[in-house]
mmCIF file of N, CA and C in Angstrom:
data_model
loop_
_atom_site.group_PDB
_atom_site.id
_atom_site.type_symbol
_atom_site.label_atom_id
_atom_site.label_comp_id
_atom_site.label_asym_id
_atom_site.label_seq_id
_atom_site.Cartn_x
_atom_site.Cartn_y
_atom_site.Cartn_z
ATOM 1 N N MET A 1010 0.850 -1.422 0.128
ATOM 2 C CA MET A 1010 -0.001 -0.093 -0.072
ATOM 3 C C MET A 1010 0.843 1.268 -0.073
ATOM 4 N N THR A 1011 0.669 2.356 -0.706
ATOM 5 C CA THR A 1011 1.362 3.172 -1.052
ATOM 6 C C THR A 1011 1.076 4.305 0.303
ATOM 7 N N THR A 1012 1.433 5.095 0.184
ATOM 8 C CA THR A 1012 1.040 6.306 1.126
ATOM 9 C C THR A 1012 -0.138 6.985 0.605
ATOM 10 N N VAL A 1013 0.181 7.448 -0.719
ATOM 11 C CA VAL A 1013 -0.922 8.262 -1.299
ATOM 12 C C VAL A 1013 -2.661 7.158 -1.108
ATOM 13 N N GLN A 1014 -2.026 5.933 -1.131
ATOM 14 C CA GLN A 1014 -3.289 4.918 -0.738
ATOM 15 C C GLN A 1014 -3.614 5.334 0.721
ATOM 16 N N ARG A 1015 -2.809 5.033 1.614
ATOM 17 C CA ARG A 1015 -3.101 5.355 3.541
ATOM 18 C C ARG A 1015 -4.082 6.292 3.782
ATOM 19 N N PHE A 1016 -3.795 7.514 2.926
ATOM 20 C CA PHE A 1016 -4.904 8.759 2.906
ATOM 21 C C PHE A 1016 -5.773 8.415 2.146
ATOM 22 N N GLU A 1017 -6.407 7.451 1.723
ATOM 23 C CA GLU A 1017 -7.430 7.820 0.478
ATOM 24 C C GLU A 1017 -8.449 7.212 1.955
ATOM 25 N N ASP A 1018 -9.932 7.274 1.987
ATOM 26 C CA ASP A 1018 -11.297 6.703 2.915
ATOM 27 C C ASP A 1018 -10.727 5.127 3.203
ATOM 28 N N GLY A 1019 -10.868 4.747 4.258
ATOM 29 C CA GLY A 1019 -10.784 3.549 4.709
ATOM 30 C C GLY A 1019 -11.613 3.111 6.781
ATOM 31 N N ALA A 1020 -10.985 2.975 7.078
ATOM 32 C CA ALA A 1020 -11.749 3.002 8.236
ATOM 33 C C ALA A 1020 -12.143 4.099 8.684
ATOM 34 N N LEU A 1021 -11.138 4.646 8.580
ATOM 35 C CA LEU A 1021 -11.105 6.682 8.595
ATOM 36 C C LEU A 1021 -11.337 6.987 7.421
ATOM 37 N N ASP A 1022 -12.065 7.887 6.891
ATOM 38 C CA ASP A 1022 -12.934 9.307 6.209
ATOM 39 C C ASP A 1022 -10.893 9.619 5.781
ATOM 40 N N ALA A 1023 -11.034 10.901 5.386
ATOM 41 C CA ALA A 1023 -9.786 10.557 3.982
ATOM 42 C C ALA A 1023 -9.377 12.201 4.814
ATOM 43 N N ARG A 1024 -10.669 12.634 5.393
ATOM 44 C CA ARG A 1024 -10.694 14.011 5.783
ATOM 45 C C ARG A 1024 -9.768 13.894 6.866
ATOM 46 N N THR A 1025 -10.350 13.238 7.673
ATOM 47 C CA THR A 1025 -9.757 12.931 9.316
ATOM 48 C C THR A 1025 -8.106 12.366 9.188
ATOM 49 N N LYS A 1026 -8.088 11.488 8.096
ATOM 50 C CA LYS A 1026 -6.378 10.838 8.328
ATOM 51 C C LYS A 1026 -5.513 12.170 8.203
ATOM 52 N N HIS A 1027 -6.075 13.342 6.817
ATOM 53 C CA HIS A 1027 -5.249 14.141 6.614
ATOM 54 C C HIS A 1027 -5.416 15.422 8.073
ATOM 55 N N LEU A 1028 -6.244 15.440 8.361
ATOM 56 C CA LEU A 1028 -6.310 16.348 9.550
ATOM 57 C C LEU A 1028 -5.222 15.356 10.719
ATOM 58 N N ILE A 1029 -5.262 14.087 10.939
ATOM 59 C CA ILE A 1029 -4.043 13.800 11.384
ATOM 60 C C ILE A 1029 -2.674 14.141 11.128
ATOM 61 N N GLY A 1030 -2.759 13.909 10.143
ATOM 62 C CA GLY A 1030 -1.481 14.355 9.238
ATOM 63 C C GLY A 1030 -0.800 15.828 9.609
ATOM 64 N N LEU A 1031 -1.872 16.470 9.481
ATOM 65 C CA LEU A 1031 -1.961 18.244 10.308
ATOM 66 C C LEU A 1031 -1.538 17.904 11.418
ATOM 67 N N GLY A 1032 -1.918 17.433 12.512
ATOM 68 C CA GLY A 1032 -1.285 16.980 13.901
ATOM 69 C C GLY A 1032 -0.043 16.884 13.737
ATOM 70 N N ALA A 1033 0.003 15.625 12.808
ATOM 71 C CA ALA A 1033 1.641 15.328 12.885
ATOM 72 C C ALA A 1033 2.472 16.156 12.765
ATOM 73 N N ALA A 1034 2.225 16.695 11.577
ATOM 74 C CA ALA A 1034 3.157 18.062 11.057
ATOM 75 C C ALA A 1034 3.296 19.110 11.889
ATOM 76 N N LEU A 1035 2.063 19.583 12.703
ATOM 77 C CA LEU A 1035 2.537 20.690 13.771
ATOM 78 C C LEU A 1035 3.280 20.019 15.011
ATOM 79 N N PHE A 1036 3.227 19.079 15.368
ATOM 80 C CA PHE A 1036 4.413 18.188 16.180
ATOM 81 C C PHE A 1036 5.813 17.855 15.806
ATOM 82 N N ALA A 1037 6.131 17.613 14.238
ATOM 83 C CA ALA A 1037 6.920 17.641 14.098
ATOM 84 C C ALA A 1037 7.831 19.144 13.219
ATOM 85 N N ARG A 1038 6.714 19.786 13.328
ATOM 86 C CA ARG A 1038 7.268 21.524 12.857
ATOM 87 C C ARG A 1038 8.122 21.763 11.552
ATOM 88 N N HIS A 1039 6.890 20.936 10.994
ATOM 89 C CA HIS A 1039 7.615 20.642 9.340
ATOM 90 C C HIS A 1039 6.119 21.452 8.449
ATOM 91 N N GLU A 1040 6.812 23.220 8.375
ATOM 92 C CA GLU A 1040 6.110 23.986 7.813
ATOM 93 C C GLU A 1040 5.165 23.651 6.559
ATOM 94 N N ASP A 1041 5.872 23.044 5.926
ATOM 95 C CA ASP A 1041 5.653 22.802 4.551
ATOM 96 C C ASP A 1041 4.649 21.755 4.678
ATOM 97 N N GLN A 1042 4.604 20.553 5.401
ATOM 98 C CA GLN A 1042 3.673 19.887 5.141
ATOM 99 C C GLN A 1042 2.165 19.991 6.272
ATOM 100 N N VAL A 1043 2.778 21.291 7.107
ATOM 101 C CA VAL A 1043 1.230 21.803 7.448
ATOM 102 C C VAL A 1043 0.780 22.591 6.763
ATOM 103 N N ALA A 1044 1.349 23.141 5.874
ATOM 104 C CA ALA A 1044 0.143 23.372 4.574
ATOM 105 C C ALA A 1044 -0.598 22.570 3.974
ATOM 106 N N TYR A 1045 0.793 21.879 3.072
ATOM 107 C CA TYR A 1045 -0.268 20.945 2.715
ATOM 108 C C TYR A 1045 -1.574 20.488 3.131
ATOM 109 N N TYR A 1046 -0.990 19.709 4.369
ATOM 110 C CA TYR A 1046 -2.054 18.910 5.371
ATOM 111 C C TYR A 1046 -3.508 19.798 5.641
ATOM 112 N N ALA A 1047 -3.142 21.139 5.224
ATOM 113 C CA ALA A 1047 -4.663 21.678 5.902
ATOM 114 C C ALA A 1047 -5.176 22.679 4.721
ATOM 115 N N GLN A 1048 -4.112 22.584 3.565
ATOM 116 C CA GLN A 1048 -4.609 22.653 2.511
ATOM 117 C C GLN A 1048 -5.848 21.944 2.082
ATOM 118 N N GLU A 1049 -4.935 19.934 2.168
ATOM 119 C CA GLU A 1049 -5.824 18.614 1.479
ATOM 120 C C GLU A 1049 -7.294 19.081 2.612
ATOM 121 N N ALA A 1050 -7.058 18.689 3.526
ATOM 122 C CA ALA A 1050 -8.140 18.654 4.741
ATOM 123 C C ALA A 1050 -9.370 19.687 4.065
ATOM 124 N N LYS A 1051 -8.940 21.033 4.196
ATOM 125 C CA LYS A 1051 -9.681 21.954 3.585
ATOM 126 C C LYS A 1051 -9.884 21.138 2.230
ATOM 127 N N ALA A 1052 -10.038 20.995 1.489
ATOM 128 C CA ALA A 1052 -10.282 20.227 -0.184
ATOM 129 C C ALA A 1052 -11.099 19.199 0.575
ATOM 130 N N LEU A 1053 -11.251 18.403 1.487
ATOM 131 C CA LEU A 1053 -11.954 17.305 1.160
ATOM 132 C C LEU A 1053 -12.664 17.624 2.539
ATOM 133 N N GLY A 1054 -13.200 18.819 2.814
ATOM 134 C CA GLY A 1054 -14.158 19.909 3.593
ATOM 135 C C GLY A 1054 -14.267 19.443 4.798
ATOM 136 N N ALA A 1055 -12.469 19.856 4.993
ATOM 137 C CA ALA A 1055 -13.064 20.152 6.583
ATOM 138 C C ALA A 1055 -12.606 21.278 7.330
ATOM 139 N N SER A 1056 -13.883 21.884 8.009
ATOM 140 C CA SER A 1056 -14.139 23.590 8.368
ATOM 141 C C SER A 1056 -12.589 24.115 8.625
ATOM 142 N N ASP A 1057 -12.676 25.591 8.653
ATOM 143 C CA ASP A 1057 -11.755 26.568 9.204
ATOM 144 C C ASP A 1057 -11.590 25.822 10.599
ATOM 145 N N ASP A 1058 -13.198 25.577 11.485
ATOM 146 C CA ASP A 1058 -12.770 25.020 12.465
ATOM 147 C C ASP A 1058 -12.509 23.765 13.210
ATOM 148 N N GLN A 1059 -12.805 22.721 11.833
ATOM 149 C CA GLN A 1059 -12.478 21.784 12.381
ATOM 150 C C GLN A 1059 -10.475 21.768 12.114
ATOM 151 N N ILE A 1060 -10.045 22.797 11.547
ATOM 152 C CA ILE A 1060 -8.609 22.785 11.021
ATOM 153 C C ILE A 1060 -8.135 22.996 11.932
ATOM 154 N N ARG A 1061 -8.966 24.315 13.094
ATOM 155 C CA ARG A 1061 -8.100 25.172 13.667
ATOM 156 C C ARG A 1061 -8.168 24.010 15.361
ATOM 157 N N GLU A 1062 -9.131 23.258 15.461
ATOM 158 C CA GLU A 1062 -9.186 22.759 16.203
ATOM 159 C C GLU A 1062 -8.213 21.379 16.602
ATOM 160 N N THR A 1063 -8.061 20.698 15.277
ATOM 161 C CA THR A 1063 -6.757 20.186 15.387
ATOM 162 C C THR A 1063 -5.136 20.718 15.387
ATOM 163 N N VAL A 1064 -5.382 21.645 15.054
ATOM 164 C CA VAL A 1064 -3.837 22.657 15.569
ATOM 165 C C VAL A 1064 -4.170 22.720 17.261
ATOM 166 N N GLN A 1065 -5.360 23.055 17.939
ATOM 167 C CA GLN A 1065 -5.565 22.892 19.636
ATOM 168 C C GLN A 1065 -4.937 22.027 20.030
ATOM 169 N N VAL A 1066 -5.746 20.495 19.323
ATOM 170 C CA VAL A 1066 -5.291 19.125 19.901
ATOM 171 C C VAL A 1066 -3.590 18.909 19.707
ATOM 172 N N ALA A 1067 -3.360 19.166 18.505
ATOM 173 C CA ALA A 1067 -1.535 18.782 18.672
ATOM 174 C C ALA A 1067 -0.839 19.499 19.673
ATOM 175 N N ALA A 1068 -1.906 20.985 19.520
ATOM 176 C CA ALA A 1068 -0.924 22.279 20.583
ATOM 177 C C ALA A 1068 -1.095 20.848 22.137
ATOM 178 N N ALA A 1069 -2.091 20.684 22.248
ATOM 179 C CA ALA A 1069 -2.596 19.990 23.733
ATOM 180 C C ALA A 1069 -1.428 18.651 23.622
ATOM 181 N N ALA A 1070 -1.411 17.727 22.908
ATOM 182 C CA ALA A 1070 -0.670 16.536 22.988
ATOM 183 C C ALA A 1070 0.793 17.000 23.241
ATOM 184 N N ALA A 1071 1.557 18.105 22.473
ATOM 185 C CA ALA A 1071 2.774 18.659 22.200
ATOM 186 C C ALA A 1071 3.087 18.615 23.667
ATOM 187 N N SER A 1072 2.247 19.575 24.169
ATOM 188 C CA SER A 1072 2.544 20.087 25.510
ATOM 189 C C SER A 1072 2.804 19.479 26.526
ATOM 190 N N GLY A 1073 1.997 18.076 26.794
ATOM 191 C CA GLY A 1073 1.850 17.315 27.419
ATOM 192 C C GLY A 1073 2.888 16.406 27.109
ATOM 193 N N GLN A 1074 3.540 16.287 26.242
ATOM 194 C CA GLN A 1074 4.461 15.490 26.004
ATOM 195 C C GLN A 1074 5.634 16.489 26.757
ATOM 196 N N VAL A 1075 5.541 17.782 26.327
ATOM 197 C CA VAL A 1075 6.792 18.249 26.977
ATOM 198 C C VAL A 1075 6.865 18.766 28.458
ATOM 199 N N LEU A 1076 5.719 18.529 29.576
ATOM 200 C CA LEU A 1076 5.515 18.884 30.505
ATOM 201 C C LEU A 1076 5.932 17.395 30.820
ATOM 202 N N ALA A 1077 5.281 16.455 30.771
ATOM 203 C CA ALA A 1077 5.165 15.201 31.308
ATOM 204 C C ALA A 1077 7.094 14.583 31.053
ATOM 205 N N ARG A 1078 7.646 14.799 30.151
ATOM 206 C CA ARG A 1078 9.031 14.384 30.012
ATOM 207 C C ARG A 1078 10.345 15.518 30.473
ATOM 208 N N GLY A 1079 9.717 16.874 30.015
ATOM 209 C CA GLY A 1079 10.546 18.175 30.999
ATOM 210 C C GLY A 1079 10.514 17.903 32.847
ATOM 211 N N LEU A 1080 9.144 17.730 32.849
ATOM 212 C CA LEU A 1080 9.461 17.250 34.344
ATOM 213 C C LEU A 1080 10.348 16.007 35.188
ATOM 214 N N ALA A 1081 10.207 15.805 34.457
ATOM 215 C CA ALA A 1081 11.226 14.087 34.969
ATOM 216 C C ALA A 1081 12.157 14.664 34.561
ATOM 217 N N TRP A 1082 13.011 15.534 33.901
ATOM 218 C CA TRP A 1082 14.219 15.849 33.183
ATOM 219 C C TRP A 1082 14.836 16.720 34.454
ATOM 220 N N VAL A 1083 13.451 17.890 34.408
ATOM 221 C CA VAL A 1083 14.120 18.939 36.186
ATOM 222 C C VAL A 1083 14.468 18.150 36.862
ATOM 223 N N GLN A 1084 13.161 17.071 37.671
ATOM 224 C CA GLN A 1084 13.046 16.605 38.652
ATOM 225 C C GLN A 1084 15.218 15.782 38.841
ATOM 226 N N GLY A 1085 15.353 15.532 37.665
ATOM 227 C CA GLY A 1085 16.493 14.709 37.704
ATOM 228 C C GLY A 1085 17.713 15.384 37.854
ATOM 229 N N ALA A 1086 17.612 16.212 36.976
ATOM 230 C CA ALA A 1086 18.378 17.319 37.404
ATOM 231 C C ALA A 1086 18.877 17.887 38.777
ATOM 232 N N LEU A 1087 17.358 17.991 39.350
ATOM 233 C CA LEU A 1087 17.609 18.705 40.837
ATOM 234 C C LEU A 1087 17.776 17.475 42.247
ATOM 235 N N GLN A 1088 17.626 16.280 41.391
ATOM 236 C CA GLN A 1088 18.339 15.422 42.371
ATOM 237 C C GLN A 1088 19.530 15.168 42.209
ATOM 238 N N GLN A 1089 20.223 15.673 41.448
ATOM 239 C CA GLN A 1089 22.320 15.645 41.342
ATOM 240 C C GLN A 1089 23.048 16.580 42.208
ATOM 241 N N ASP A 1090 23.352 16.432 43.145
ATOM 242 C CA ASP A 1090 24.108 16.824 43.994
ATOM 243 C C ASP A 1090 25.761 17.326 43.436
ATOM 244 N N ILE A 1091 25.059 18.604 42.602
ATOM 245 C CA ILE A 1091 26.694 19.005 41.447
ATOM 246 C C ILE A 1091 27.397 20.137 42.059
ATOM 247 N N GLY A 1092 26.294 20.817 42.735
ATOM 248 C CA GLY A 1092 26.760 22.219 43.885
ATOM 249 C C GLY A 1092 26.508 23.469 42.805
ATOM 250 N N ALA A 1093 27.020 24.559 43.093
ATOM 251 C CA ALA A 1093 27.146 25.658 42.452
ATOM 252 C C ALA A 1093 28.500 26.557 42.046
ATOM 253 N N SER A 1094 28.218 27.097 40.699
ATOM 254 C CA SER A 1094 29.257 28.050 40.471
ATOM 255 C C SER A 1094 30.279 28.980 41.443
ATOM 256 N N PRO A 1095 31.357 28.922 42.343
ATOM 257 C CA PRO A 1095 31.706 30.054 42.616
ATOM 258 C C PRO A 1095 31.471 30.914 42.084
ATOM 259 N N LEU A 1096 31.369 32.023 42.518
ATOM 260 C CA LEU A 1096 31.363 33.439 41.958
ATOM 261 C C LEU A 1096 32.233 34.348 42.594
ATOM 262 N N PRO A 1097 32.117 35.291 42.526
ATOM 263 C CA PRO A 1097 33.006 36.264 43.105
ATOM 264 C C PRO A 1097 32.048 37.353 44.275
ATOM 265 N N GLU A 1098 32.792 37.755 45.255
ATOM 266 C CA GLU A 1098 31.924 38.215 46.344
ATOM 267 C C GLU A 1098 31.003 39.591 45.441
ATOM 268 N N ASP A 1099 31.701 40.214 44.766
ATOM 269 C CA ASP A 1099 30.995 41.006 43.962
ATOM 270 C C ASP A 1099 31.453 41.310 43.021
ATOM 271 N N ILE A 1100 31.044 41.174 42.114
ATOM 272 C CA ILE A 1100 30.822 40.563 40.558
ATOM 273 C C ILE A 1100 31.245 41.880 39.716
ATOM 274 N N SER A 1101 30.247 43.169 40.575
ATOM 275 C CA SER A 1101 30.462 44.839 39.362
ATOM 276 C C SER A 1101 31.645 45.427 39.651
ATOM 277 N N GLN A 1102 32.184 44.672 40.759
ATOM 278 C CA GLN A 1102 33.462 45.824 41.505
ATOM 279 C C GLN A 1102 34.408 45.073 41.119
ATOM 280 N N ALA A 1103 34.901 45.049 40.008
ATOM 281 C CA ALA A 1103 36.309 44.121 39.524
ATOM 282 C C ALA A 1103 37.497 45.422 39.099
ATOM 283 N N SER A 1104 38.338 44.797 40.162
ATOM 284 C CA SER A 1104 39.362 46.294 40.091
ATOM 285 C C SER A 1104 40.060 46.570 39.026
ATOM 286 N N ALA A 1105 39.685 45.109 38.074
ATOM 287 C CA ALA A 1105 40.505 45.984 36.036
ATOM 288 C C ALA A 1105 40.080 45.634 35.620
ATOM 289 N N PRO A 1106 39.716 46.904 34.870
ATOM 290 C CA PRO A 1106 38.677 46.003 33.026
ATOM 291 C C PRO A 1106 39.542 44.682 32.482
ATOM 292 N N LEU A 1107 38.644 43.508 32.228
ATOM 293 C CA LEU A 1107 38.891 43.176 31.426
ATOM 294 C C LEU A 1107 39.747 43.295 30.430
ATOM 295 N N PRO A 1108 41.064 42.294 29.226
ATOM 296 C CA PRO A 1108 41.550 42.586 28.718
ATOM 297 C C PRO A 1108 40.371 42.266 26.853
ATOM 298 N N THR A 1109 40.690 43.159 26.228
ATOM 299 C CA THR A 1109 40.022 42.659 25.007
ATOM 300 C C THR A 1109 40.466 41.296 24.633
ATOM 301 N N ASN A 1110 41.702 40.946 24.591
ATOM 302 C CA ASN A 1110 41.924 39.993 24.022
ATOM 303 C C ASN A 1110 42.600 39.011 24.449
ATOM 304 N N ALA A 1111 42.379 38.157 25.826
ATOM 305 C CA ALA A 1111 42.946 37.830 26.514
ATOM 306 C C ALA A 1111 44.179 36.876 26.131
ATOM 307 N N TYR A 1112 43.514 35.573 25.446
ATOM 308 C CA TYR A 1112 43.666 34.613 24.552
ATOM 309 C C TYR A 1112 44.674 34.851 23.249
ATOM 310 N N PRO A 1113 45.627 35.638 23.153
ATOM 311 C CA PRO A 1113 45.784 36.141 21.659
ATOM 312 C C PRO A 1113 46.098 34.707 20.533
ATOM 313 N N ASP A 1114 45.668 34.718 19.372
ATOM 314 C CA ASP A 1114 45.941 33.659 18.646
ATOM 315 C C ASP A 1114 46.291 34.322 17.232
ATOM 316 N N ALA A 1115 46.156 33.946 16.490
ATOM 317 C CA ALA A 1115 46.781 33.789 14.792
ATOM 318 C C ALA A 1115 45.864 34.525 14.112
ATOM 319 N N GLU A 1116 43.981 33.860 14.572
ATOM 320 C CA GLU A 1116 43.350 34.620 14.385
ATOM 321 C C GLU A 1116 42.472 36.288 14.695
ATOM 322 N N PHE A 1117 42.488 36.199 15.952
ATOM 323 C CA PHE A 1117 41.917 37.566 15.592
ATOM 324 C C PHE A 1117 43.289 38.372 17.241
ATOM 325 N N GLY A 1118 44.388 37.654 17.478
ATOM 326 C CA GLY A 1118 45.109 38.299 18.531
ATOM 327 C C GLY A 1118 46.593 38.937 17.338
ATOM 328 N N GLN A 1119 47.506 40.080 17.784
ATOM 329 C CA GLN A 1119 48.639 40.820 16.757
ATOM 330 C C GLN A 1119 49.675 40.053 16.778
ATOM 331 N N ASP A 1120 49.747 39.777 15.085
ATOM 332 C CA ASP A 1120 51.255 38.504 14.848
ATOM 333 C C ASP A 1120 52.200 39.558 15.063
ATOM 334 N N GLU A 1121 53.053 39.342 14.701
ATOM 335 C CA GLU A 1121 54.493 39.821 15.117
ATOM 336 C C GLU A 1121 54.762 40.795 13.534
ATOM 337 N N GLY A 1122 54.907 42.104 14.234
ATOM 338 C CA GLY A 1122 55.108 43.137 13.011
ATOM 339 C C GLY A 1122 53.901 43.520 12.322
ATOM 340 N N ALA A 1123 52.656 43.415 13.075
ATOM 341 C CA ALA A 1123 51.336 43.306 12.292
ATOM 342 C C ALA A 1123 51.463 44.901 13.069
ATOM 343 N N PRO A 1124 50.655 45.603 12.323
ATOM 344 C CA PRO A 1124 50.575 47.229 13.185
ATOM 345 C C PRO A 1124 49.748 46.810 14.337
ATOM 346 N N ALA A 1125 49.723 47.369 15.191
ATOM 347 C CA ALA A 1125 49.240 47.757 16.673
ATOM 348 C C ALA A 1125 47.605 47.773 16.543
ATOM 349 N N TRP A 1126 46.317 47.693 16.921
ATOM 350 C CA TRP A 1126 45.075 48.321 16.490
ATOM 351 C C TRP A 1126 44.866 49.354 17.759
ATOM 352 N N GLU A 1127 44.270 49.878 17.464
ATOM 353 C CA GLU A 1127 44.160 51.399 18.912
ATOM 354 C C GLU A 1127 43.229 51.116 19.412
ATOM 355 N N GLU A 1128 43.136 51.437 20.871
ATOM 356 C CA GLU A 1128 42.218 51.371 21.954
ATOM 357 C C GLU A 1128 41.413 52.018 21.429
ATOM 358 N N ALA A 1129 40.153 51.454 21.831
ATOM 359 C CA ALA A 1129 38.633 52.414 20.782
ATOM 360 C C ALA A 1129 38.006 52.796 22.533
ATOM 361 N N GLU A 1130 37.012 54.407 22.200
ATOM 362 C CA GLU A 1130 36.234 53.945 23.627
ATOM 363 C C GLU A 1130 34.731 53.373 23.043
ATOM 364 N N VAL A 1131 34.090 51.898 24.060
ATOM 365 C CA VAL A 1131 32.870 52.129 23.060
ATOM 366 C C VAL A 1131 31.931 52.528 24.281
ATOM 367 N N SER A 1132 30.998 52.724 23.784
ATOM 368 C CA SER A 1132 29.732 53.513 24.833
ATOM 369 C C SER A 1132 28.886 52.611 24.835
ATOM 370 N N PRO A 1133 27.650 52.139 25.236
ATOM 371 C CA PRO A 1133 26.340 51.497 24.540
ATOM 372 C C PRO A 1133 25.450 52.220 23.665
ATOM 373 N N SER A 1134 24.741 52.251 22.396
ATOM 374 C CA SER A 1134 24.059 52.206 21.364
ATOM 375 C C SER A 1134 22.564 52.643 22.612
ATOM 376 N N PHE A 1135 21.970 52.658 23.251
ATOM 377 C CA PHE A 1135 21.273 53.045 23.609
ATOM 378 C C PHE A 1135 21.090 53.408 25.102
#
């Protein structure tokens, strides 16, 4: 059975199958397929409300998966005792300005014999 045949009327009608395809395309974040399935479903008689509801169902199904897996992942991360990164007492009171190129290299640093970069005053653009 070909893909085209799978989307023909069977136990489910073709319109319903294209709405399912729309939901899968939304979940996969495949914009071209979303457009295709939405247009095909409309051509097969799906109303704008049915297409919008399909989007809502796909979003609910996807968010449920994100919520379920995300919560489990976060819980696992919180149970690990990795400690916090140490930070200076007051990072805003640095004793000296940071160098503009702390690690000179061939790509970004100054090569021997090359003219030196002029220092420039930089001010916020906002």
